[in-house]
Amino acid sequence: MRPIRFAITALAAAALTVPAAVPAASADTAERHWPPHHSHGKAERLRWAAPHGFHIGTAVAGGGHHLEQDYPDPFTSDRRYRRTLARQFDSVSPENQMKWEYIHPERDEYDFEMADRIVRFAGRHGQVVRGHTLLWHSQNPAWLEEGDFSDAELRSILRDHITTVVGRYRGRIQQWDVANEIFDSEGNLRTEENIWLRELGPGVIADAFRWAHRADPHAELYLNDYGVESVNAKSDAYYELSRELLADGVPLHGFSAQAHLSLDYPFPGGLEENLRRFDELGLGTAITEIDVRMTLPESGEPTAEQLDTQADYYRQALSACLDVEGCDSFTIWGFTDKYSWVPVFFEGQGAATVMTEDFTRKKSFFAVYDTLKDEKRWWPGRPGHGRGGH
């Protein structure tokens, strides 16, 4: 049973801040937004605050919609972005650079340049990598979606893709989102949208896990989706699928909730309960793509109340994960509003991450930091979960 955690007073929180790794007078310190209870001379870093065995991660901006924006590729062009990425996080997820349209642009052509750079970056900075994603209905290349393939050809294409991509990074990627967003909100398989399910049937899900496992027997393999933060029709469908796959000996190792949240809706109060039932199946669990968007005022700047509520959503989500023993990673889907996907896809909404466009740390950043630090104090060691732990 986990020791009871108590609220840390403002004085205690200040006393527990992590020692600085750079001089207090550095430019990085000067640019921070410090709440009153945080010492100006300390360099709070999320990865230092996290308990042993718990990974705090972020998506790495690049590829996808970023190619259509009026700025160069963030990961390769923005030195401050990379520096913050390395300092704050010990887990990275390619936001788009491992998706089919980006990594497999033509049938007989792979483009590994950006994915390779991210994996090398992670290796240099002591970070694990979450691979994203192998089987999905979206962001597929035109040659695949518009091609005239027999079922046997399609099956071969998927098998070769999984074998090639997972095999290339064998031993260097901790977890893979193997099957991504395969159910709709009613808990039905996406048999119309998803080319693999439509043409090859639901049995291809198990095949994808088996192919990925053969390509890298040490990687943990996950089901991943949004809208599954609570116990509902969609998460029920994943629960039943997980039971079936496990009963059939399929190498399924985890279930993860994306947690793209919005202040327009209440916080999903059933998050811990839902993660716990997958944990009780023997699966690892994770929060893989969290952000908390909001409808912005006419000024374009969030109000103090919005920022307070956003911080509380981040805190609640992280606490729910920490309170489930097998939930061992929490990934923010981009850490700065400068490169967030939210304004591109949700008109009038934004400010969804833990830093502003100029990398100023929001209340949500410190909510995550303090929650991690509190957990580390009262629970100094988290047992590794899954196949051999981390």
Coordinates of C-alpha atoms in Angstrom, one line a residue:
M1 CA 0.0 0.0 0.0
R2 CA 1.3 3.4 -0.9
P3 CA 2.3 5.8 1.9
I4 CA -0.2 8.6 2.4
R5 CA 0.9 11.8 0.8
F6 CA 0.4 15.1 2.6
A7 CA 0.2 18.6 1.2
I8 CA 3.6 20.4 1.3
T9 CA 3.5 23.9 2.7
A10 CA 4.9 26.8 0.7
L11 CA 7.9 26.9 3.0
A12 CA 8.6 23.2 2.6
A13 CA 8.2 23.3 -1.1
A14 CA 10.8 26.1 -1.4
A15 CA 13.2 24.1 0.8
L16 CA 12.8 21.1 -1.5
T17 CA 13.6 22.7 -4.7
V18 CA 16.3 21.0 -6.8
P19 CA 19.8 22.5 -6.7
A20 CA 20.7 24.5 -9.8
A21 CA 22.9 23.0 -12.4
V22 CA 23.6 26.5 -13.9
P23 CA 24.5 29.8 -12.2
A24 CA 21.6 31.6 -10.7
A25 CA 22.3 34.7 -12.9
S26 CA 21.9 32.7 -16.2
A27 CA 19.6 34.0 -18.9
D28 CA 17.4 30.9 -18.4
T29 CA 16.7 31.9 -14.8
A30 CA 15.9 35.4 -15.7
E31 CA 13.3 34.4 -18.2
R32 CA 11.3 32.2 -15.8
H33 CA 7.9 33.1 -14.4
W34 CA 8.2 32.2 -10.7
P35 CA 5.2 31.8 -8.4
P36 CA 5.9 33.3 -4.9
H37 CA 6.8 29.9 -3.3
H38 CA 9.5 29.1 -5.8
S39 CA 13.1 30.3 -5.2
H40 CA 14.5 32.4 -8.0
G41 CA 17.9 30.8 -7.5
K42 CA 16.8 27.2 -8.3
A43 CA 16.4 25.6 -11.7
E44 CA 13.3 23.5 -11.4
R45 CA 13.4 20.7 -13.9
L46 CA 10.6 18.2 -14.4
R47 CA 12.8 15.3 -15.0
W48 CA 14.7 15.8 -11.7
A49 CA 11.4 16.1 -9.8
A50 CA 10.0 12.8 -11.1
P51 CA 10.2 9.7 -8.9
H52 CA 12.6 7.0 -9.9
G53 CA 11.1 4.8 -12.6
F54 CA 8.5 7.4 -13.6
H55 CA 9.0 9.2 -17.0
I56 CA 8.0 12.8 -17.7
G57 CA 7.8 13.3 -21.4
T58 CA 6.9 15.6 -24.3
A59 CA 6.1 15.4 -28.0
V60 CA 8.9 16.6 -30.3
A61 CA 7.5 19.2 -32.6
G62 CA 8.2 18.7 -36.3
G63 CA 6.7 17.1 -39.4
G64 CA 2.9 17.0 -39.9
H65 CA 1.1 20.3 -39.7
H66 CA 4.3 22.1 -38.8
L67 CA 5.3 21.8 -42.4
E68 CA 2.4 24.1 -43.3
Q69 CA 3.3 26.8 -40.7
D70 CA 5.3 30.0 -41.3
Y71 CA 8.3 28.8 -39.3
P72 CA 11.1 26.3 -40.0
D73 CA 11.1 22.8 -38.5
P74 CA 11.1 23.4 -34.7
F75 CA 13.3 20.5 -33.7
T76 CA 16.1 21.3 -36.1
S77 CA 16.0 25.1 -36.2
D78 CA 15.2 26.2 -32.6
R79 CA 18.2 25.8 -30.3
R80 CA 16.3 27.1 -27.2
Y81 CA 13.6 24.6 -27.9
R82 CA 16.1 21.7 -28.0
R83 CA 17.8 22.9 -24.9
T84 CA 14.5 23.0 -23.0
L85 CA 13.5 19.7 -24.4
A86 CA 16.8 18.1 -23.0
R87 CA 16.7 19.8 -19.7
Q88 CA 13.0 19.3 -18.7
F89 CA 12.1 15.8 -20.0
D90 CA 13.4 12.3 -19.9
S91 CA 11.0 10.9 -22.4
V92 CA 10.3 12.0 -26.0
S93 CA 7.6 11.1 -28.5
P94 CA 8.0 12.1 -32.2
E95 CA 4.8 14.2 -32.8
N96 CA 4.6 13.4 -36.5
Q97 CA 8.0 12.2 -37.6
M98 CA 7.3 8.4 -37.3
K99 CA 3.8 8.5 -38.7
W100 CA 3.3 6.8 -42.1
E101 CA 3.0 9.9 -44.3
Y102 CA 6.3 11.2 -43.0
I103 CA 8.4 8.1 -42.5
H104 CA 7.1 6.0 -45.5
P105 CA 6.3 8.6 -48.2
E106 CA 6.4 6.1 -51.1
R107 CA 5.8 2.4 -51.2
D108 CA 9.5 1.6 -51.8
E109 CA 10.9 4.6 -50.0
Y110 CA 11.5 5.3 -46.3
D111 CA 12.6 8.7 -44.8
F112 CA 14.3 8.1 -41.5
E113 CA 16.3 11.3 -41.3
M114 CA 14.1 13.1 -38.7
A115 CA 13.3 10.0 -36.7
D116 CA 16.9 9.1 -36.5
R117 CA 17.8 12.6 -35.3
I118 CA 15.2 12.4 -32.5
V119 CA 16.4 9.0 -31.4
R120 CA 20.0 10.1 -31.4
F121 CA 19.1 13.2 -29.5
A122 CA 17.3 11.1 -26.9
G123 CA 20.3 8.8 -26.5
R124 CA 22.7 11.8 -25.9
H125 CA 20.4 13.2 -23.2
G126 CA 19.5 10.1 -21.3
Q127 CA 15.9 10.1 -22.6
V128 CA 13.7 7.1 -23.5
V129 CA 11.6 7.2 -26.7
R130 CA 7.9 6.4 -27.3
G131 CA 7.4 5.4 -31.0
H132 CA 4.2 6.8 -32.5
T133 CA 2.5 5.1 -34.4
L134 CA 2.3 1.9 -36.5
L135 CA -1.4 1.2 -37.3
W136 CA -3.7 4.2 -37.7
H137 CA -6.5 5.5 -39.9
S138 CA -5.1 9.0 -40.2
Q139 CA -2.0 10.6 -41.8
N140 CA -1.4 7.8 -44.2
P141 CA 0.3 8.6 -47.5
A142 CA -1.8 8.9 -50.7
W143 CA 0.0 6.0 -52.3
L144 CA -1.4 3.7 -49.6
E145 CA -4.9 5.1 -49.3
E146 CA -5.5 5.5 -53.0
G147 CA -3.6 2.4 -54.2
D148 CA -5.3 -0.7 -55.7
F149 CA -3.9 -3.5 -53.6
S150 CA -5.0 -7.0 -53.0
D151 CA -5.5 -8.1 -49.4
A152 CA -2.3 -10.1 -49.5
E153 CA -0.4 -7.0 -50.8
L154 CA -1.8 -4.8 -48.0
R155 CA -0.9 -7.4 -45.4
S156 CA 2.6 -7.6 -46.7
I157 CA 2.9 -3.7 -46.8
L158 CA 1.8 -3.4 -43.2
R159 CA 4.1 -6.3 -42.0
D160 CA 7.1 -4.9 -43.9
H161 CA 6.5 -1.4 -42.5
I162 CA 6.3 -2.6 -38.9
T163 CA 9.2 -4.9 -39.3
T164 CA 11.3 -2.2 -41.0
V165 CA 10.5 0.7 -38.7
V166 CA 10.5 -1.2 -35.4
G167 CA 13.5 -3.2 -36.4
R168 CA 15.5 -0.1 -37.3
Y169 CA 15.2 1.2 -33.7
R170 CA 15.4 -2.2 -31.9
G171 CA 16.7 -1.6 -28.4
R172 CA 16.4 2.2 -28.7
I173 CA 12.6 2.7 -28.3
Q174 CA 11.0 1.9 -25.0
Q175 CA 7.4 1.8 -26.0
W176 CA 5.4 1.8 -29.3
D177 CA 1.9 2.9 -29.9
V178 CA 1.1 -0.1 -32.1
A179 CA -2.6 0.4 -32.6
N180 CA -3.8 4.0 -32.4
E181 CA -7.4 5.2 -32.3
I182 CA -9.0 2.0 -33.6
F183 CA -12.4 2.6 -31.9
D184 CA -15.0 5.3 -32.4
S185 CA -16.7 7.1 -29.5
E186 CA -19.4 4.4 -29.4
G187 CA -16.9 1.6 -29.0
N188 CA -17.1 0.4 -32.6
L189 CA -14.1 -0.5 -34.6
R190 CA -13.3 2.1 -37.3
T191 CA -13.9 -0.4 -40.1
E192 CA -14.7 2.4 -42.6
E193 CA -12.0 4.9 -41.9
N194 CA -9.1 2.5 -41.1
I195 CA -7.8 0.9 -44.2
W196 CA -6.3 -2.0 -42.3
L197 CA -9.5 -2.9 -40.4
R198 CA -11.6 -2.3 -43.5
E199 CA -9.6 -4.5 -45.8
L200 CA -8.0 -7.0 -43.6
G201 CA -10.4 -7.4 -40.7
P202 CA -9.9 -7.0 -36.9
G203 CA -7.5 -9.9 -36.8
V204 CA -4.8 -7.6 -38.2
I205 CA -4.6 -5.9 -34.7
A206 CA -3.1 -9.0 -33.1
D207 CA -0.9 -9.5 -36.2
A208 CA 0.5 -6.0 -35.8
F209 CA 1.5 -6.6 -32.2
R210 CA 3.1 -9.9 -33.1
W211 CA 5.1 -8.4 -35.9
A212 CA 6.3 -5.5 -33.7
H213 CA 7.3 -7.9 -31.0
R214 CA 9.3 -10.0 -33.4
A215 CA 11.1 -6.9 -34.6
D216 CA 12.0 -5.8 -31.1
P217 CA 11.2 -8.2 -28.3
H218 CA 12.3 -5.7 -25.7
A219 CA 9.9 -2.9 -26.6
E220 CA 6.6 -2.4 -24.7
L221 CA 3.6 -2.4 -27.1
Y222 CA 0.6 -0.2 -26.4
L223 CA -3.0 0.5 -27.4
N224 CA -3.5 4.3 -27.5
D225 CA -6.5 6.5 -27.9
Y226 CA -8.2 9.8 -27.0
G227 CA -11.6 10.0 -25.2
V228 CA -10.8 7.0 -23.0
E229 CA -9.9 8.9 -19.9
S230 CA -13.1 7.7 -18.1
V231 CA -15.0 4.5 -18.0
N232 CA -17.2 4.8 -21.1
A233 CA -18.2 2.8 -24.2
K234 CA -14.9 3.5 -25.9
S235 CA -12.7 2.5 -23.0
D236 CA -14.9 -0.5 -22.4
A237 CA -14.2 -1.6 -25.9
Y238 CA -10.5 -1.4 -25.3
Y239 CA -10.8 -3.3 -22.0
E240 CA -12.6 -6.1 -23.7
L241 CA -10.1 -6.1 -26.6
S242 CA -7.2 -6.2 -24.2
R243 CA -8.7 -9.2 -22.4
E244 CA -9.1 -11.0 -25.7
L245 CA -5.6 -10.2 -26.9
L246 CA -4.1 -11.3 -23.6
A247 CA -6.1 -14.5 -23.6
D248 CA -4.8 -15.3 -27.1
G249 CA -1.2 -14.7 -26.0
V250 CA -0.8 -11.6 -28.1
P251 CA 2.2 -9.5 -26.8
L252 CA 0.2 -6.5 -25.6
H253 CA 2.0 -4.7 -22.8
G254 CA 0.0 -1.5 -22.1
F255 CA -2.9 0.8 -22.6
S256 CA -2.6 4.5 -22.7
A257 CA -5.0 7.5 -22.6
Q258 CA -4.0 10.5 -24.7
A259 CA -5.9 13.0 -22.5
H260 CA -6.4 15.9 -24.9
L261 CA -8.5 17.9 -22.4
S262 CA -10.5 21.1 -22.7
L263 CA -11.6 23.7 -20.1
D264 CA -14.9 23.7 -21.9
Y265 CA -15.6 20.3 -20.3
P266 CA -15.3 19.0 -16.8
F267 CA -12.2 17.1 -15.8
P268 CA -12.7 13.4 -16.5
G269 CA -13.1 12.2 -12.9
G270 CA -12.9 8.5 -13.7
L271 CA -9.4 8.7 -15.0
E272 CA -7.7 6.9 -12.1
E273 CA -10.5 4.2 -12.0
N274 CA -10.1 3.5 -15.7
L275 CA -6.4 3.2 -15.6
R276 CA -6.5 1.0 -12.6
R277 CA -8.7 -1.6 -14.3
F278 CA -6.2 -2.0 -17.1
D279 CA -3.4 -2.2 -14.5
E280 CA -5.3 -5.0 -12.8
L281 CA -5.2 -6.9 -16.1
G282 CA -1.4 -6.8 -15.8
L283 CA -0.9 -4.0 -18.3
G284 CA 1.3 -1.0 -18.1
T285 CA -0.7 2.3 -18.4
A286 CA 0.3 5.9 -19.3
I287 CA -0.9 9.3 -20.2
T288 CA 0.6 9.9 -23.6
E289 CA -0.6 13.1 -25.2
I290 CA -1.9 15.5 -22.6
D291 CA -2.7 19.1 -23.2
V292 CA -5.4 21.3 -21.8
R293 CA -6.8 23.7 -24.3
M294 CA -9.1 26.7 -23.7
T295 CA -11.3 29.1 -25.6
L296 CA -9.4 32.3 -25.5
P297 CA -10.8 35.8 -24.9
E298 CA -10.8 38.3 -27.6
S299 CA -7.4 39.5 -26.4
G300 CA -6.0 36.1 -27.3
E301 CA -4.5 35.9 -23.8
P302 CA -5.8 33.4 -21.2
T303 CA -7.3 34.9 -18.0
A304 CA -5.8 34.2 -14.6
E305 CA -8.8 32.0 -13.8
Q306 CA -8.3 29.9 -16.9
L307 CA -4.6 29.4 -16.1
D308 CA -5.6 28.4 -12.5
T309 CA -8.1 25.8 -13.8
Q310 CA -5.7 24.6 -16.4
A311 CA -3.1 24.0 -13.7
D312 CA -5.6 22.1 -11.7
Y313 CA -6.5 19.8 -14.7
Y314 CA -2.8 19.0 -15.2
R315 CA -2.4 18.3 -11.5
Q316 CA -5.4 16.0 -11.4
A317 CA -4.3 14.1 -14.4
L318 CA -0.8 13.5 -13.2
S319 CA -2.1 12.6 -9.7
A320 CA -4.4 10.0 -11.2
C321 CA -1.5 8.4 -13.1
L322 CA 0.8 8.5 -10.1
D323 CA -1.8 6.8 -7.9
V324 CA -1.9 3.8 -10.2
E325 CA 1.2 1.7 -9.6
G326 CA 1.7 0.6 -13.2
C327 CA 1.2 4.1 -14.7
D328 CA 4.8 5.0 -15.3
S329 CA 4.8 7.9 -17.8
F330 CA 3.1 11.2 -18.4
T331 CA 3.7 12.9 -21.7
I332 CA 2.7 16.5 -22.5
W333 CA 1.8 16.9 -26.2
G334 CA 4.2 19.7 -26.8
F335 CA 5.5 21.9 -24.0
T336 CA 5.3 25.4 -25.5
D337 CA 2.4 27.2 -27.1
K338 CA 4.8 28.4 -29.8
Y339 CA 4.5 25.0 -31.6
S340 CA 1.2 23.6 -30.3
W341 CA -1.1 21.8 -32.6
V342 CA -4.2 23.1 -30.9
P343 CA -4.7 26.5 -32.6
V344 CA -4.2 24.8 -36.0
F345 CA -7.1 22.3 -35.4
F346 CA -9.4 24.2 -32.9
E347 CA -10.3 27.7 -34.0
G348 CA -10.2 30.2 -31.3
Q349 CA -8.6 27.9 -28.8
G350 CA -5.1 27.5 -27.6
A351 CA -2.7 28.1 -24.7
A352 CA -2.8 24.3 -24.1
T353 CA 0.7 23.6 -22.9
V354 CA 2.8 24.3 -19.8
M355 CA 4.9 27.2 -21.3
T356 CA 4.0 30.3 -23.3
E357 CA 5.3 31.0 -26.8
D358 CA 8.4 32.7 -25.2
F359 CA 9.0 29.6 -23.0
T360 CA 7.7 31.4 -19.8
R361 CA 6.6 28.7 -17.4
K362 CA 2.9 28.7 -16.6
K363 CA 1.1 27.7 -13.4
S364 CA 0.5 24.4 -15.1
F365 CA 4.3 23.8 -15.3
F366 CA 4.6 24.3 -11.6
A367 CA 1.6 22.2 -10.9
V368 CA 3.3 19.3 -12.7
Y369 CA 6.6 20.0 -11.0
D370 CA 5.2 20.2 -7.5
T371 CA 3.1 17.1 -7.9
L372 CA 6.1 15.1 -9.1
K373 CA 8.2 16.5 -6.3
D374 CA 5.6 15.7 -3.7
E375 CA 5.3 12.1 -5.0
K376 CA 9.1 11.7 -5.0
R377 CA 9.3 12.8 -1.4
W378 CA 6.7 10.4 -0.1
W379 CA 7.3 7.6 -2.5
P380 CA 11.0 7.5 -3.3
G381 CA 11.0 4.3 -5.3
R382 CA 8.3 3.2 -7.8
P383 CA 8.6 -0.5 -8.8
G384 CA 9.1 -1.0 -12.5
H385 CA 6.1 -2.3 -14.3
G386 CA 5.7 -4.6 -17.2
R387 CA 8.3 -6.8 -18.9
G388 CA 11.3 -6.3 -16.7
G389 CA 10.5 -2.7 -15.6
H390 CA 12.6 0.2 -16.9

